[in-house]
XYZ file of C-alpha atoms in Angstrom:
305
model
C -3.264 -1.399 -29.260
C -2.247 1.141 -26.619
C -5.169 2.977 -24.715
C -4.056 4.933 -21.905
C -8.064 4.565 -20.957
C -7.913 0.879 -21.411
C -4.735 1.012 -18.825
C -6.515 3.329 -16.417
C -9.913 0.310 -16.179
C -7.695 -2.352 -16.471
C -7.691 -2.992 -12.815
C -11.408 -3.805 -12.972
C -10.920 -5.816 -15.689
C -7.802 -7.880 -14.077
C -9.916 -7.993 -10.340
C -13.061 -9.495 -11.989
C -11.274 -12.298 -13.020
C -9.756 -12.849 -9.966
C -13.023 -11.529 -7.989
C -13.578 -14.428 -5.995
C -9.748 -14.627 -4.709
C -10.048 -10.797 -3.717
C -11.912 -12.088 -0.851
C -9.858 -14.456 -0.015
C -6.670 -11.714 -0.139
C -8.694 -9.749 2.026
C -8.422 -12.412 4.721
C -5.184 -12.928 4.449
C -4.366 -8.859 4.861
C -6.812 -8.907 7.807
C -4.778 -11.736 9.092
C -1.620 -9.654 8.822
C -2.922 -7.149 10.170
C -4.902 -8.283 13.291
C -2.735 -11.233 14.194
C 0.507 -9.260 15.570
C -1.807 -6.588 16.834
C -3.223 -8.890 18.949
C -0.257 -10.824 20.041
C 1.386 -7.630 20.796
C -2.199 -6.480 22.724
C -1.915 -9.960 24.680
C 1.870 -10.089 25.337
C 1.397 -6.053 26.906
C -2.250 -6.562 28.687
C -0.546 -6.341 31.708
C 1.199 -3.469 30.845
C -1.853 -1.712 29.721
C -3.544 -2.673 32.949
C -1.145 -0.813 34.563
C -1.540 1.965 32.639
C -4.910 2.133 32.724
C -4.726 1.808 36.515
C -2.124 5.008 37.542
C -2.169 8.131 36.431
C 0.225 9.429 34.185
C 3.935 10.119 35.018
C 3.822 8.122 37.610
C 6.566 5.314 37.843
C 4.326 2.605 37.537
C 2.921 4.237 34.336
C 6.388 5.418 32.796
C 7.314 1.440 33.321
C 4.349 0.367 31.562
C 4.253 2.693 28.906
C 7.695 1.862 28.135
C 7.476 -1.857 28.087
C 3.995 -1.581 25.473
C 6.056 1.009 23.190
C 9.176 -1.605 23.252
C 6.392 -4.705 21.896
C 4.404 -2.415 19.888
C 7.798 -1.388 18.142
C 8.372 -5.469 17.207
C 5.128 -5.610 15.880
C 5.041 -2.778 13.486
C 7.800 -4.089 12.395
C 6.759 -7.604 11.470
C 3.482 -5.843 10.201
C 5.585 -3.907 7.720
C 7.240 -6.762 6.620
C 4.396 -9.200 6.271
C 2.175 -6.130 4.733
C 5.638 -5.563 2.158
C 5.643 -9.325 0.781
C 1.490 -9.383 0.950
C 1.076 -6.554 -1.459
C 4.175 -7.951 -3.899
C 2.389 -10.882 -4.164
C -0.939 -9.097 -5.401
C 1.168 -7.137 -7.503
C 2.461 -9.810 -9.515
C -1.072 -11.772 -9.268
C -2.832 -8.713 -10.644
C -0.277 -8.674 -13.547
C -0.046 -12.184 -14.184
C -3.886 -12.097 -14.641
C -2.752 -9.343 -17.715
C -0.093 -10.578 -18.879
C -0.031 -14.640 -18.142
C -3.743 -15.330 -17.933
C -3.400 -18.837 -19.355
C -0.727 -19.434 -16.684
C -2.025 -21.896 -13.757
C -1.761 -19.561 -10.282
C -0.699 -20.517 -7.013
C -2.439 -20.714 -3.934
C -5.696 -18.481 -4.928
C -3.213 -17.253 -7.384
C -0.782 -16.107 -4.694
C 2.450 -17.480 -4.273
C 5.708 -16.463 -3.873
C 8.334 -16.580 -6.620
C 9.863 -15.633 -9.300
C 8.206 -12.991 -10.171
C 7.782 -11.493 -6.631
C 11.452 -12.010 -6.452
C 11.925 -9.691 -9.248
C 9.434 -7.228 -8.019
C 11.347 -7.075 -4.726
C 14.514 -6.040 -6.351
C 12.969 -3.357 -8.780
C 11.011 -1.751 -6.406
C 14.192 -1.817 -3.791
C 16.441 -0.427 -6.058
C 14.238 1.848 -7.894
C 13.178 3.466 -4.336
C 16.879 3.574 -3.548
C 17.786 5.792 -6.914
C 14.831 8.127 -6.165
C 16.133 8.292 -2.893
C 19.580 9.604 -3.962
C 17.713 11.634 -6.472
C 15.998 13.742 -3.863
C 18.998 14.313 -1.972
C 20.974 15.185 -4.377
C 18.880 17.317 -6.436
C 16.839 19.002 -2.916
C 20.669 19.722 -2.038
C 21.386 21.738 -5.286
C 17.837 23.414 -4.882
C 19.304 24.512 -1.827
C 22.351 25.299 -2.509
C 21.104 27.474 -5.465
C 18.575 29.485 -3.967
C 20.850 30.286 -0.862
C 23.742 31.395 -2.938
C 20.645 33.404 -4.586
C 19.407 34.714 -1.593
C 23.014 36.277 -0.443
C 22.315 38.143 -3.637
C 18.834 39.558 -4.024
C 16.318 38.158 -1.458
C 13.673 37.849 -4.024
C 15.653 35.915 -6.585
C 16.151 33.375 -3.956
C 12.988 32.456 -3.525
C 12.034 32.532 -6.662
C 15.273 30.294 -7.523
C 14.317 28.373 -4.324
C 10.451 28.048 -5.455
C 10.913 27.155 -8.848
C 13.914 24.785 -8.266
C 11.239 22.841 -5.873
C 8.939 22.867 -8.461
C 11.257 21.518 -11.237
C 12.440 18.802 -8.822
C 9.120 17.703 -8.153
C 8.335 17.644 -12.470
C 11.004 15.479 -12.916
C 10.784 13.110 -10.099
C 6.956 12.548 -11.796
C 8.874 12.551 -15.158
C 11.499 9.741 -13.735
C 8.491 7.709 -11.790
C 6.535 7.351 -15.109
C 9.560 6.171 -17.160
C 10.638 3.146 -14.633
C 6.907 2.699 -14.087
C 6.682 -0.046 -16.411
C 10.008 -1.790 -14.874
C 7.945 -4.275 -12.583
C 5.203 -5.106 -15.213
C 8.344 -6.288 -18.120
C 10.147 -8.176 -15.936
C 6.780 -10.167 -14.671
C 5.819 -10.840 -18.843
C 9.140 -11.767 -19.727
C 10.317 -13.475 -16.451
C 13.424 -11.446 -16.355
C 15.047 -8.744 -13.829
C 14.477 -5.638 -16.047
C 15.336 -2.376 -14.552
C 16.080 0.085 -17.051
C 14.144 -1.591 -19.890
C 10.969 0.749 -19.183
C 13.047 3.920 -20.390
C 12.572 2.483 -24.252
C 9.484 0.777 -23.152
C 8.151 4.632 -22.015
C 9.825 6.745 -24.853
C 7.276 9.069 -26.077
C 4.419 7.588 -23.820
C 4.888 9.972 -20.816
C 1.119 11.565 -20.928
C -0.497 9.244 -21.947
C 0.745 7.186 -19.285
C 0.567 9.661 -16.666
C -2.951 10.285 -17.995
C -3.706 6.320 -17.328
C -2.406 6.780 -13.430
C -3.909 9.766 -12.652
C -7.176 7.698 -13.945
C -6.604 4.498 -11.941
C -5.750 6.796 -9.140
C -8.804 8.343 -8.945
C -10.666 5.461 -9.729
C -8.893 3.612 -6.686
C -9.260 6.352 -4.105
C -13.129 6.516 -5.374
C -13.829 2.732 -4.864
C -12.219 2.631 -1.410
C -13.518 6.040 -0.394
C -17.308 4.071 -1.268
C -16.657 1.210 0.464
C -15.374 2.035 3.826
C -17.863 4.810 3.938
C -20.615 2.550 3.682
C -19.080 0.179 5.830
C -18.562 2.995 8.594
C -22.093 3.866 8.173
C -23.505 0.225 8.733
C -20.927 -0.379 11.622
C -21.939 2.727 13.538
C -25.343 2.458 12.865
C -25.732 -1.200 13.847
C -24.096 -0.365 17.515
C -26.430 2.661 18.004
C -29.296 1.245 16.617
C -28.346 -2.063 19.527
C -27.540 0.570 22.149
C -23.607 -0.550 22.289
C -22.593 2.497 20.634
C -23.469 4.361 23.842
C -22.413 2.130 26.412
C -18.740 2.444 25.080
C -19.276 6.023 24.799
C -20.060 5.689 28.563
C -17.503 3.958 29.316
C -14.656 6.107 31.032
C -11.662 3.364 32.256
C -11.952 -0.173 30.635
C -10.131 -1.957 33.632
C -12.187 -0.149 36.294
C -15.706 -0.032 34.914
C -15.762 -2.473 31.630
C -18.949 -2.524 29.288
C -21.338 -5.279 29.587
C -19.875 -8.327 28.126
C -22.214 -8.251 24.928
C -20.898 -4.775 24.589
C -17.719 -6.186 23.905
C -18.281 -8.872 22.186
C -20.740 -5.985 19.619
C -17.815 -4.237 19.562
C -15.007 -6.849 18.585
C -17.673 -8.141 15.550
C -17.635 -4.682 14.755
C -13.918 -4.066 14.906
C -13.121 -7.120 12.954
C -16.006 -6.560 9.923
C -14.262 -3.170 9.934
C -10.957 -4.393 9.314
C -12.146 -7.425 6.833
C -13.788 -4.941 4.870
C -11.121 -2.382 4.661
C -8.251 -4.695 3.720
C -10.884 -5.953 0.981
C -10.899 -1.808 -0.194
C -7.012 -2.450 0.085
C -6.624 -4.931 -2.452
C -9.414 -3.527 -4.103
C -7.536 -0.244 -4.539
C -3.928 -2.016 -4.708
C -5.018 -4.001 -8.140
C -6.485 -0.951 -9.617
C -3.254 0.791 -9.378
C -0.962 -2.405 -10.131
C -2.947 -3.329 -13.648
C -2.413 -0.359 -15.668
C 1.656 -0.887 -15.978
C 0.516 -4.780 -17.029
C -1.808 -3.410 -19.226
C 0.703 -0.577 -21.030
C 3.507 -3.532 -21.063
C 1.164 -6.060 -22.740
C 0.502 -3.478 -25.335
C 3.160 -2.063 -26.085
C 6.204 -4.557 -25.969
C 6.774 -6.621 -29.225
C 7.710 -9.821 -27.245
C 5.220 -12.530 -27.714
C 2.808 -13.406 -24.693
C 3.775 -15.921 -22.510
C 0.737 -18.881 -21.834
């Protein structure tokens, strides 16, 4: 039976039986995230020597600055990419655990399929119609309230204002009705893009009522964690007097920290990042579970072992 509570907890509920593999998840995104960082840091550390080293609009520093934005560039980019097919394959974990819980997973349930396959494709061409939405409707907004305004200067912002708002209601109204798009075509291991708007009929606040509760729920659980991770960090390098000696520290190539400074502060760096791609995929299966959970419910199709 439908519960738009139910679908708001249903993260939890989906992460505890995966809780042990969250950890391992949380490597992985660390791993995604530090590894090109620090390629890109070592393949520029000349670079940023020299920046470090002349002052600023200099030549030396111009070249320099250039050459670390050019590798920095390539490694956003294969961040974004890795990060993109990282958090599909959660997705579909997370709703596999709903929907397929009988089914054997991959790699600590991770893998790369079917089903992220399908995920790819609805979120690509889902983002592209809400793309074209936007600029089509902001462009009628606009043409609206200016033809408005060449009237009566008041109606056209009050055309312009409340054409906004109305184009904001339904892009909400349009993002819960292909919500559930992802979660049917993981149950029933077909590309289903337009299957949600049946799926959805009559559903809309109750369902928007469910995301606005995972939502919360999400940002609360991440908002804890890295909070009390900032607060042991930051009080374990005061309490060892590193804290201050990087605070001292003015140029890192000219006077450098004392080496156990360093090495305090790259234990501290990477528990930081372990623990906040952890609140990641924390947060990311809250958010993915309640679309399972609605789809399990509420479709008449048998479940799949």
């Amino acid at each position: 039976m439908f519960s738009p509570v139910d679908c708001g907890l249903a993260g939890y509920q989906a992460l505890g039986r995966r809780f042990a593999s969250s950890f391992v998840w949380a490597l992985i995104l660390s791993l995604v995230i530090a590894v090109p960082a620090g390629l890109g840091l070592w393949a520029s550390r000349d670079m940023i020597q020299q920046m470090f080293l002349h002052d600023a609009g200099t030549e030396p520093h111009m070249r320099a600055a250039l050459h670390f934005h050019a590798v920095n560039q390539v490694m956003v980019g294969w961040t974004l990419a890795a990060q993109t097919l990282f958090v599909l394959a959660v997705e579909a974990a997370v709703m596999r655990a709903i929907l397929r819980p009988k089914q054997p997973g991959g790699l600590f349930w991770l893998k790369f399929g079917g089903d992220e396959l399908r995920l790819l494709i609805v979120r690509h061409v889902h983002g592209l119609l809400f793309i074209l939405f936007l600029l089509l409707g902001g462009a009628l907004v606009a043409g609206l309230a200016i033809a408005a305004h060449s009237a009566n200067a008041v109606l056209g912002a009050v055309v312009g204002w409340g054409g906004a708002a109305l184009l904001v209601a339904l892009t909400i109204w349009l993002w819960v009705r292909l919500s559930l798009a992802g979660a049917i075509s993981v149950k029933e291991r077909r590309l289903s893009l337009f299957d949600t708007f049946a799926t959805t009929r009559g559903r809309f606040w109750s369902l928007l009522f469910a995301y606005v509760v995972a939502g919360m729920l999400s940002g609360a659980t991440m908002l804890l964690i890295l909070s009390v991770t900032a607060v042991g960090v930051l009080g374990a390098l005061a309490a060892t007097g590193h804290l201050a000696a990087l605070q001292a520290v003015q140029n890192l190539f000219v006077s450098p920290p004392p080496p156990e400074t360093l090495t305090a502060a790259a234990v501290a760096g990477g528990v930081w990042i372990y623990v906040s791609s952890w609140a990641s995929v924390v947060g990311l299966a809250v958010t993915a579970a309640p679309g399972a959970s609605a789809v399990d419910a509420l479709r008449t199709t048998d479940r799949i072992a």
